[in-house]
Amino acid sequence: MLFLPKGVPVATGLPASRDSVPEFLGRLARSGFTGYARYTFAASLVVLLFESGKLISVLVERGTVRVSGLDALTELCGRVASEDGSIDVYRLSPDLTMSLHGLLHGNYEVRAREMKLVDPKALTAKIKAERLNGCVRVYAGTRTSLIFYKDGVGFGFFHDGAETIETTATESQKIATLPGAKMDVLSTRSAEQLQAYDILEMVNLQKVWDASVRANQAQSDALHQKALAAERLQLESSLASLEASLQSIAAECVGPLGKNLVNKELAAQGGRACLMKPDQVVTLLAGIEKGARLVAGASKVREMVERLKAAVTQQLGATRAELG
C-alpha cells in the first residue's frame, strides 16, 4: 500500500465524510497548501499531493491496483459518499513534494521484501550499478522512511515528522531492525519529466461529487450525520480540556479562588462554548483578571493572564486546525 512518512501534521483523523470532497480540497487549494492529504478507507488509500495550492497528483491504491488522475478523483468521491474513512493532512517542503510526485507515478522494482532477507551491501551495489533514480522505502507497522537516489547515489531521506529532505539515515536504520520490517524499491520519474498541472482546474470536481452523492444518497446522508456528531463530540472534549487548563492555571497563580473565578466568568458568558468566540474570550479574560486583582498581587495576576492567553491560543489553534 501507499506507505509514506507522515510529514508535519496539519490535521489527523478527520472523518472523511465531514466535508464534501470539493469543499475539503478547495480549502487546501485556497490556503496555498504544500504537502499531501491522505484518505484511508477499509480496502484502499488515496493520496492527494498539493504544491502551492495546486493539486498536482491523485493516486488510489487498492492492493496492487493503482488508479490516478480523473479516475482516482471519481473513485475518491464515490468512497467518501458511501464508506467510512478518515483524512490526515501533512505539510511538506516544495522539493520534498516534487520528489513524492515522482514516487507516486513510479514503478516497483522490488515490493514488500522482508528486511531480514536483504543484503544491504549487495542492494547498494545494485542500485549504484543500475544508476537508480527513485527511492528505497523501509517500513514496519506505522513507521516509514524513504531513501532517495539519483543516478544510483543516495541524496536524502524522508522520515516521519520531517518537512524537508534530510541528510541523516538514523531513522531508516532503526526501522529496518524492527520486527516485520519490509522494503520496496521504486524507480521514479524525475520532476522534470512530470507536468505539475493543477488537476482542480482541469476537472469539474463538483459535478463528479454531485453524481457520486446521487448514486449513494442514503449512505452519504448517514455518513455526513455521523461525521457531524463525531465533530461535536471532539469539539466538546477540546473545550472541556481547555476549561480544565484555565482552571488549573488560575488556581496555580492566584490560589484556590482562581478556579472559582474561571467558573464564574464562564457561567457569565454562557458556558465553555464561549471559548470558540474571540470577542467573548476577551471579555472572559478581562473578568478573570479583574476578580484576581482582589485576591493576588500584580505580578501573579500578570503571570496568570499571560498563561491563560497562551493556553487559549495554543489549544484553540489546534482545535480549529483539526476542525478546519
mmCIF file of C-alpha atoms in Angstrom:
data_model
loop_
_atom_site.group_PDB
_atom_site.id
_atom_site.type_symbol
_atom_site.label_atom_id
_atom_site.label_comp_id
_atom_site.label_asym_id
_atom_site.label_seq_id
_atom_site.Cartn_x
_atom_site.Cartn_y
_atom_site.Cartn_z
ATOM 1 C CA MET A 1 0.000 0.000 0.000
ATOM 2 C CA LEU A 2 0.975 3.681 -0.140
ATOM 3 C CA PHE A 3 3.324 3.770 2.827
ATOM 4 C CA LEU A 4 4.503 7.383 3.168
ATOM 5 C CA PRO A 5 6.194 9.097 6.109
ATOM 6 C CA LYS A 6 3.821 11.415 7.916
ATOM 7 C CA GLY A 7 5.469 14.808 7.402
ATOM 8 C CA VAL A 8 4.455 17.710 9.653
ATOM 9 C CA PRO A 9 0.845 17.136 10.802
ATOM 10 C CA VAL A 10 -1.736 19.781 9.934
ATOM 11 C CA ALA A 11 -4.789 17.670 10.818
ATOM 12 C CA THR A 12 -5.163 13.967 11.589
ATOM 13 C CA GLY A 13 -8.029 11.544 11.993
ATOM 14 C CA LEU A 14 -10.716 13.765 10.471
ATOM 15 C CA PRO A 15 -13.866 11.904 9.339
ATOM 16 C CA ALA A 16 -13.675 11.559 5.562
ATOM 17 C CA SER A 17 -17.358 12.424 5.137
ATOM 18 C CA ARG A 18 -17.399 15.543 7.290
ATOM 19 C CA ASP A 19 -16.974 17.803 4.251
ATOM 20 C CA SER A 20 -17.662 17.190 0.594
ATOM 21 C CA VAL A 21 -14.569 16.412 -1.473
ATOM 22 C CA PRO A 22 -14.817 19.745 -3.376
ATOM 23 C CA GLU A 23 -15.107 21.680 -0.096
ATOM 24 C CA PHE A 24 -12.150 19.958 1.530
ATOM 25 C CA LEU A 25 -9.800 20.076 -1.451
ATOM 26 C CA GLY A 26 -10.891 23.619 -2.251
ATOM 27 C CA ARG A 27 -9.936 24.732 1.248
ATOM 28 C CA LEU A 28 -6.453 23.254 0.849
ATOM 29 C CA ALA A 29 -6.096 24.918 -2.548
ATOM 30 C CA ARG A 30 -7.192 28.350 -1.317
ATOM 31 C CA SER A 31 -4.724 28.196 1.580
ATOM 32 C CA GLY A 32 -1.814 27.644 -0.818
ATOM 33 C CA PHE A 33 -1.102 24.306 0.864
ATOM 34 C CA THR A 34 2.043 22.311 0.029
ATOM 35 C CA GLY A 35 2.113 18.682 1.152
ATOM 36 C CA TYR A 36 -0.311 15.786 0.976
ATOM 37 C CA ALA A 37 -3.736 14.711 2.172
ATOM 38 C CA ARG A 38 -4.403 11.018 2.679
ATOM 39 C CA TYR A 39 -7.847 9.423 2.735
ATOM 40 C CA THR A 40 -7.858 5.995 4.404
ATOM 41 C CA PHE A 41 -10.653 3.506 3.770
ATOM 42 C CA ALA A 42 -11.041 -0.153 4.726
ATOM 43 C CA ALA A 43 -9.580 -1.516 1.490
ATOM 44 C CA SER A 44 -7.855 1.454 -0.140
ATOM 45 C CA LEU A 45 -5.754 4.561 0.341
ATOM 46 C CA VAL A 46 -5.953 7.804 -1.621
ATOM 47 C CA VAL A 47 -3.066 10.299 -1.658
ATOM 48 C CA LEU A 48 -3.553 13.832 -2.989
ATOM 49 C CA LEU A 49 -0.404 15.892 -3.474
ATOM 50 C CA PHE A 50 -0.507 19.700 -3.380
ATOM 51 C CA GLU A 51 2.173 22.201 -4.358
ATOM 52 C CA SER A 52 1.437 25.867 -3.534
ATOM 53 C CA GLY A 53 -2.283 25.159 -3.636
ATOM 54 C CA LYS A 54 -2.208 23.223 -6.901
ATOM 55 C CA LEU A 55 -3.439 19.624 -6.849
ATOM 56 C CA ILE A 56 -0.636 18.006 -8.857
ATOM 57 C CA SER A 57 -1.246 14.310 -8.190
ATOM 58 C CA VAL A 58 -4.021 11.939 -7.101
ATOM 59 C CA LEU A 59 -3.384 8.257 -6.621
ATOM 60 C CA VAL A 60 -5.668 5.480 -5.362
ATOM 61 C CA GLU A 61 -4.097 2.195 -4.341
ATOM 62 C CA ARG A 62 -6.096 -0.983 -3.701
ATOM 63 C CA GLY A 63 -3.656 -3.789 -3.054
ATOM 64 C CA THR A 64 -1.595 -3.982 -6.239
ATOM 65 C CA VAL A 65 -4.087 -1.909 -8.262
ATOM 66 C CA ARG A 66 -3.208 1.764 -8.784
ATOM 67 C CA VAL A 67 -5.515 4.413 -10.267
ATOM 68 C CA SER A 68 -4.581 8.041 -10.942
ATOM 69 C CA GLY A 69 -5.963 11.295 -12.355
ATOM 70 C CA LEU A 70 -9.691 11.724 -13.066
ATOM 71 C CA ASP A 71 -10.398 8.041 -12.409
ATOM 72 C CA ALA A 72 -8.806 8.402 -8.968
ATOM 73 C CA LEU A 73 -10.844 11.509 -8.130
ATOM 74 C CA THR A 74 -14.031 9.778 -9.266
ATOM 75 C CA GLU A 75 -13.268 6.779 -7.070
ATOM 76 C CA LEU A 76 -12.436 9.058 -4.127
ATOM 77 C CA CYS A 77 -15.786 10.849 -4.417
ATOM 78 C CA GLY A 78 -17.622 7.546 -4.555
ATOM 79 C CA ARG A 79 -15.870 6.205 -1.482
ATOM 80 C CA VAL A 80 -16.349 9.384 0.576
ATOM 81 C CA ALA A 81 -20.052 9.334 -0.327
ATOM 82 C CA SER A 82 -20.547 5.691 0.636
ATOM 83 C CA GLU A 83 -17.851 4.479 3.087
ATOM 84 C CA ASP A 84 -16.419 5.269 6.491
ATOM 85 C CA GLY A 85 -12.924 6.687 6.278
ATOM 86 C CA SER A 86 -10.515 9.201 7.735
ATOM 87 C CA ILE A 87 -8.320 12.052 6.489
ATOM 88 C CA ASP A 88 -4.785 13.008 7.517
ATOM 89 C CA VAL A 89 -3.052 16.141 6.214
ATOM 90 C CA TYR A 90 0.735 16.670 6.338
ATOM 91 C CA ARG A 91 2.764 19.725 5.345
ATOM 92 C CA LEU A 92 5.943 19.282 3.274
ATOM 93 C CA SER A 93 8.519 21.492 1.581
ATOM 94 C CA PRO A 94 8.183 22.030 -2.200
ATOM 95 C CA ASP A 95 11.316 19.967 -3.008
ATOM 96 C CA LEU A 96 10.040 17.008 -0.989
ATOM 97 C CA THR A 97 6.580 17.352 -2.519
ATOM 98 C CA MET A 98 8.009 17.115 -6.035
ATOM 99 C CA SER A 99 10.098 14.095 -5.044
ATOM 100 C CA LEU A 100 6.921 12.371 -3.839
ATOM 101 C CA HIS A 101 5.207 13.399 -7.081
ATOM 102 C CA GLY A 102 7.762 11.321 -8.953
ATOM 103 C CA LEU A 103 7.454 8.479 -6.434
ATOM 104 C CA LEU A 104 3.672 8.192 -6.765
ATOM 105 C CA HIS A 105 3.998 7.697 -10.504
ATOM 106 C CA GLY A 106 6.997 5.365 -10.328
ATOM 107 C CA ASN A 107 7.338 1.623 -10.786
ATOM 108 C CA TYR A 108 8.066 -1.090 -8.230
ATOM 109 C CA GLU A 109 11.393 -2.809 -8.831
ATOM 110 C CA VAL A 110 11.181 -4.715 -5.525
ATOM 111 C CA ARG A 111 7.984 -4.965 -3.473
ATOM 112 C CA ALA A 112 7.431 -5.962 0.186
ATOM 113 C CA ARG A 113 10.811 -7.692 0.570
ATOM 114 C CA GLU A 114 11.470 -8.640 4.203
ATOM 115 C CA MET A 115 14.470 -6.718 5.521
ATOM 116 C CA LYS A 116 15.879 -9.814 7.197
ATOM 117 C CA LEU A 117 16.332 -11.288 3.695
ATOM 118 C CA VAL A 118 18.117 -8.209 2.305
ATOM 119 C CA ASP A 119 21.893 -7.855 1.980
ATOM 120 C CA PRO A 120 22.348 -4.065 2.362
ATOM 121 C CA LYS A 121 25.764 -4.007 0.684
ATOM 122 C CA ALA A 122 24.548 -6.016 -2.302
ATOM 123 C CA LEU A 123 21.458 -3.810 -2.596
ATOM 124 C CA THR A 124 23.547 -0.634 -2.507
ATOM 125 C CA ALA A 125 25.887 -2.038 -5.181
ATOM 126 C CA LYS A 126 22.931 -2.992 -7.411
ATOM 127 C CA ILE A 127 21.345 0.458 -7.060
ATOM 128 C CA LYS A 128 24.665 2.092 -7.957
ATOM 129 C CA ALA A 129 25.290 -0.229 -10.920
ATOM 130 C CA GLU A 130 21.804 0.382 -12.326
ATOM 131 C CA ARG A 131 22.058 4.155 -11.662
ATOM 132 C CA LEU A 132 18.642 4.114 -9.993
ATOM 133 C CA ASN A 133 16.539 7.251 -9.985
ATOM 134 C CA GLY A 134 13.998 6.602 -7.281
ATOM 135 C CA CYS A 135 13.858 5.543 -3.685
ATOM 136 C CA VAL A 136 14.034 2.711 -1.197
ATOM 137 C CA ARG A 137 11.073 2.651 1.172
ATOM 138 C CA VAL A 138 11.628 0.940 4.536
ATOM 139 C CA TYR A 139 8.575 0.357 6.733
ATOM 140 C CA ALA A 140 7.378 -1.518 9.806
ATOM 141 C CA GLY A 141 3.982 -1.096 11.424
ATOM 142 C CA THR A 142 3.046 2.587 11.141
ATOM 143 C CA ARG A 143 6.618 3.825 10.709
ATOM 144 C CA THR A 144 8.061 4.575 7.289
ATOM 145 C CA SER A 145 11.225 6.085 5.871
ATOM 146 C CA LEU A 146 12.244 6.912 2.298
ATOM 147 C CA ILE A 147 15.805 6.961 0.974
ATOM 148 C CA PHE A 148 16.069 8.946 -2.262
ATOM 149 C CA TYR A 149 18.524 8.094 -5.052
ATOM 150 C CA LYS A 150 19.666 9.948 -8.161
ATOM 151 C CA ASP A 151 21.818 8.115 -10.696
ATOM 152 C CA GLY A 152 22.379 5.393 -8.117
ATOM 153 C CA VAL A 153 23.642 7.725 -5.383
ATOM 154 C CA GLY A 154 21.635 8.384 -2.219
ATOM 155 C CA PHE A 155 20.997 12.084 -1.655
ATOM 156 C CA GLY A 156 18.460 12.355 1.155
ATOM 157 C CA PHE A 157 15.883 10.875 3.499
ATOM 158 C CA PHE A 158 12.268 11.470 4.446
ATOM 159 C CA HIS A 159 11.213 10.373 7.931
ATOM 160 C CA ASP A 160 8.027 10.720 9.993
ATOM 161 C CA GLY A 161 7.643 14.274 11.262
ATOM 162 C CA ALA A 162 10.033 15.809 8.720
ATOM 163 C CA GLU A 163 9.036 18.681 6.441
ATOM 164 C CA THR A 164 12.072 18.640 4.146
ATOM 165 C CA ILE A 165 14.505 16.117 2.682
ATOM 166 C CA GLU A 166 17.023 15.289 5.430
ATOM 167 C CA THR A 167 20.623 14.076 5.334
ATOM 168 C CA THR A 168 20.716 11.548 8.197
ATOM 169 C CA ALA A 169 19.858 7.846 7.937
ATOM 170 C CA THR A 170 19.338 7.137 11.639
ATOM 171 C CA GLU A 171 15.556 6.674 11.429
ATOM 172 C CA SER A 172 15.814 4.380 8.393
ATOM 173 C CA GLN A 173 18.332 2.217 10.204
ATOM 174 C CA LYS A 174 16.074 1.974 13.262
ATOM 175 C CA ILE A 175 13.009 0.992 11.236
ATOM 176 C CA ALA A 176 14.987 -1.613 9.288
ATOM 177 C CA THR A 177 15.720 -3.508 12.511
ATOM 178 C CA LEU A 178 12.101 -3.596 13.754
ATOM 179 C CA PRO A 179 10.174 -6.889 13.693
ATOM 180 C CA GLY A 180 8.395 -7.408 10.395
ATOM 181 C CA ALA A 181 10.274 -4.607 8.615
ATOM 182 C CA LYS A 182 9.928 -4.654 4.835
ATOM 183 C CA MET A 183 11.364 -2.811 1.895
ATOM 184 C CA ASP A 184 10.220 -1.546 -1.512
ATOM 185 C CA VAL A 185 12.498 -0.288 -4.273
ATOM 186 C CA LEU A 186 10.850 2.123 -6.682
ATOM 187 C CA SER A 187 12.165 3.720 -9.842
ATOM 188 C CA THR A 188 10.634 7.157 -10.285
ATOM 189 C CA ARG A 189 10.253 9.749 -12.957
ATOM 190 C CA SER A 190 12.197 12.945 -12.375
ATOM 191 C CA ALA A 191 10.435 16.206 -11.548
ATOM 192 C CA GLU A 192 11.462 17.481 -14.993
ATOM 193 C CA GLN A 193 9.523 14.629 -16.653
ATOM 194 C CA LEU A 194 6.359 15.277 -14.657
ATOM 195 C CA GLN A 195 3.987 18.052 -15.593
ATOM 196 C CA ALA A 196 2.679 19.773 -12.474
ATOM 197 C CA TYR A 197 -0.756 20.669 -13.831
ATOM 198 C CA ASP A 198 -3.452 21.792 -11.405
ATOM 199 C CA ILE A 199 -5.935 18.934 -11.609
ATOM 200 C CA LEU A 200 -8.607 21.029 -9.890
ATOM 201 C CA GLU A 201 -8.548 23.431 -12.843
ATOM 202 C CA MET A 202 -8.881 20.577 -15.341
ATOM 203 C CA VAL A 203 -11.753 18.663 -13.705
ATOM 204 C CA ASN A 204 -15.284 19.719 -12.756
ATOM 205 C CA LEU A 205 -14.948 18.182 -9.314
ATOM 206 C CA GLN A 206 -18.316 19.483 -8.112
ATOM 207 C CA LYS A 207 -20.046 17.645 -10.953
ATOM 208 C CA VAL A 208 -18.184 14.420 -10.132
ATOM 209 C CA TRP A 209 -19.065 14.790 -6.449
ATOM 210 C CA ASP A 210 -22.757 15.532 -7.075
ATOM 211 C CA ALA A 211 -23.043 12.413 -9.239
ATOM 212 C CA SER A 212 -21.406 10.308 -6.516
ATOM 213 C CA VAL A 213 -23.765 11.634 -3.853
ATOM 214 C CA ARG A 214 -26.837 10.984 -6.030
ATOM 215 C CA ALA A 215 -25.687 7.421 -6.599
ATOM 216 C CA ASN A 216 -25.169 6.875 -2.851
ATOM 217 C CA GLN A 217 -27.661 9.310 -1.327
ATOM 218 C CA ALA A 218 -28.758 7.272 1.711
ATOM 219 C CA GLN A 219 -25.195 6.238 2.655
ATOM 220 C CA SER A 220 -23.915 9.779 2.072
ATOM 221 C CA ASP A 221 -26.540 11.374 4.337
ATOM 222 C CA ALA A 222 -25.916 8.832 7.103
ATOM 223 C CA LEU A 223 -22.141 9.237 6.916
ATOM 224 C CA HIS A 224 -22.390 13.034 6.973
ATOM 225 C CA GLN A 225 -24.587 12.998 10.071
ATOM 226 C CA LYS A 226 -22.201 10.554 11.734
ATOM 227 C CA ALA A 227 -19.258 12.831 10.926
ATOM 228 C CA LEU A 228 -21.056 15.894 12.325
ATOM 229 C CA ALA A 229 -21.848 14.017 15.554
ATOM 230 C CA ALA A 230 -18.200 12.970 15.888
ATOM 231 C CA GLU A 231 -17.128 16.574 15.306
ATOM 232 C CA ARG A 232 -19.456 17.824 18.038
ATOM 233 C CA LEU A 233 -18.017 15.289 20.485
ATOM 234 C CA GLN A 234 -14.479 16.250 19.516
ATOM 235 C CA LEU A 235 -15.220 19.953 19.985
ATOM 236 C CA GLU A 236 -16.872 19.361 23.366
ATOM 237 C CA SER A 237 -13.881 17.307 24.511
ATOM 238 C CA SER A 238 -11.438 20.013 23.372
ATOM 239 C CA LEU A 239 -13.381 22.778 25.113
ATOM 240 C CA ALA A 240 -13.665 20.738 28.324
ATOM 241 C CA SER A 241 -9.888 20.206 28.247
ATOM 242 C CA LEU A 242 -9.295 23.926 27.715
ATOM 243 C CA GLU A 243 -11.671 24.794 30.571
ATOM 244 C CA ALA A 244 -9.734 22.468 32.898
ATOM 245 C CA SER A 245 -6.454 24.075 31.802
ATOM 246 C CA LEU A 246 -7.773 27.562 32.560
ATOM 247 C CA GLN A 247 -8.974 26.454 35.986
ATOM 248 C CA SER A 248 -5.608 24.868 36.776
ATOM 249 C CA ILE A 249 -3.601 27.913 35.649
ATOM 250 C CA ALA A 250 -5.755 30.332 37.645
ATOM 251 C CA ALA A 251 -5.509 28.159 40.773
ATOM 252 C CA GLU A 252 -1.710 27.907 40.450
ATOM 253 C CA CYS A 253 -1.265 31.643 40.021
ATOM 254 C CA VAL A 254 -3.737 33.181 42.467
ATOM 255 C CA GLY A 255 -4.769 30.321 44.750
ATOM 256 C CA PRO A 256 -7.955 28.234 45.157
ATOM 257 C CA LEU A 257 -10.177 31.203 44.356
ATOM 258 C CA GLY A 258 -8.699 31.254 40.851
ATOM 259 C CA LYS A 259 -10.712 28.224 39.794
ATOM 260 C CA ASN A 260 -13.884 29.834 41.136
ATOM 261 C CA LEU A 261 -13.139 32.982 39.132
ATOM 262 C CA VAL A 262 -12.853 30.961 35.920
ATOM 263 C CA ASN A 263 -16.114 29.132 36.645
ATOM 264 C CA LYS A 264 -17.928 32.370 37.459
ATOM 265 C CA GLU A 265 -16.821 34.166 34.308
ATOM 266 C CA LEU A 266 -17.518 31.153 32.094
ATOM 267 C CA ALA A 267 -21.044 30.967 33.511
ATOM 268 C CA ALA A 268 -21.494 34.692 32.826
ATOM 269 C CA GLN A 269 -20.545 34.101 29.179
ATOM 270 C CA GLY A 270 -22.933 31.181 28.752
ATOM 271 C CA GLY A 271 -20.575 28.264 29.378
ATOM 272 C CA ARG A 272 -17.474 26.848 27.748
ATOM 273 C CA ALA A 273 -18.901 27.284 24.222
ATOM 274 C CA CYS A 274 -17.874 30.947 24.543
ATOM 275 C CA LEU A 275 -14.245 29.813 24.211
ATOM 276 C CA MET A 276 -14.800 29.452 20.452
ATOM 277 C CA LYS A 277 -15.757 33.146 20.124
ATOM 278 C CA PRO A 278 -12.800 35.592 20.214
ATOM 279 C CA ASP A 279 -14.819 38.576 21.475
ATOM 280 C CA GLN A 280 -16.259 36.548 24.361
ATOM 281 C CA VAL A 281 -12.796 35.197 25.219
ATOM 282 C CA VAL A 282 -11.567 38.794 25.589
ATOM 283 C CA THR A 283 -14.462 39.573 27.937
ATOM 284 C CA LEU A 284 -13.890 36.322 29.847
ATOM 285 C CA LEU A 285 -10.195 37.001 30.465
ATOM 286 C CA ALA A 286 -10.885 40.613 31.460
ATOM 287 C CA GLY A 287 -13.403 39.423 34.056
ATOM 288 C CA ILE A 288 -10.989 36.832 35.474
ATOM 289 C CA GLU A 289 -8.220 39.438 35.648
ATOM 290 C CA LYS A 290 -10.480 41.940 37.430
ATOM 291 C CA GLY A 291 -11.508 39.389 40.048
ATOM 292 C CA ALA A 292 -7.941 38.159 40.545
ATOM 293 C CA ARG A 293 -6.708 41.656 41.414
ATOM 294 C CA LEU A 294 -8.819 41.460 44.575
ATOM 295 C CA VAL A 295 -7.006 38.375 45.872
ATOM 296 C CA ALA A 296 -3.459 38.456 44.449
ATOM 297 C CA GLY A 297 -0.582 40.793 43.691
ATOM 298 C CA ALA A 298 0.012 42.455 40.339
ATOM 299 C CA SER A 299 2.859 40.146 39.244
ATOM 300 C CA LYS A 300 0.832 36.986 39.912
ATOM 301 C CA VAL A 301 -2.171 38.403 38.094
ATOM 302 C CA ARG A 302 0.019 39.388 35.147
ATOM 303 C CA GLU A 303 1.531 35.878 35.012
ATOM 304 C CA MET A 304 -1.923 34.327 35.171
ATOM 305 C CA VAL A 305 -3.313 36.423 32.315
ATOM 306 C CA GLU A 306 -0.333 35.667 30.076
ATOM 307 C CA ARG A 307 -0.629 31.934 30.721
ATOM 308 C CA LEU A 308 -4.397 31.962 30.184
ATOM 309 C CA LYS A 309 -3.982 33.731 26.852
ATOM 310 C CA ALA A 310 -1.272 31.274 25.787
ATOM 311 C CA ALA A 311 -3.467 28.279 26.694
ATOM 312 C CA VAL A 312 -6.409 29.644 24.725
ATOM 313 C CA THR A 313 -4.246 30.430 21.688
ATOM 314 C CA GLN A 314 -2.487 27.063 21.688
ATOM 315 C CA GLN A 315 -5.413 24.758 22.392
ATOM 316 C CA LEU A 316 -7.971 26.596 20.283
ATOM 317 C CA GLY A 317 -5.474 26.842 17.439
ATOM 318 C CA ALA A 318 -5.076 23.068 17.463
ATOM 319 C CA THR A 319 -8.848 22.572 17.674
ATOM 320 C CA ARG A 320 -9.552 24.902 14.764
ATOM 321 C CA ALA A 321 -6.880 23.191 12.662
ATOM 322 C CA GLU A 322 -8.476 19.813 13.354
ATOM 323 C CA LEU A 323 -11.977 21.085 12.607
ATOM 324 C CA GLY A 324 -10.942 23.057 9.527
#
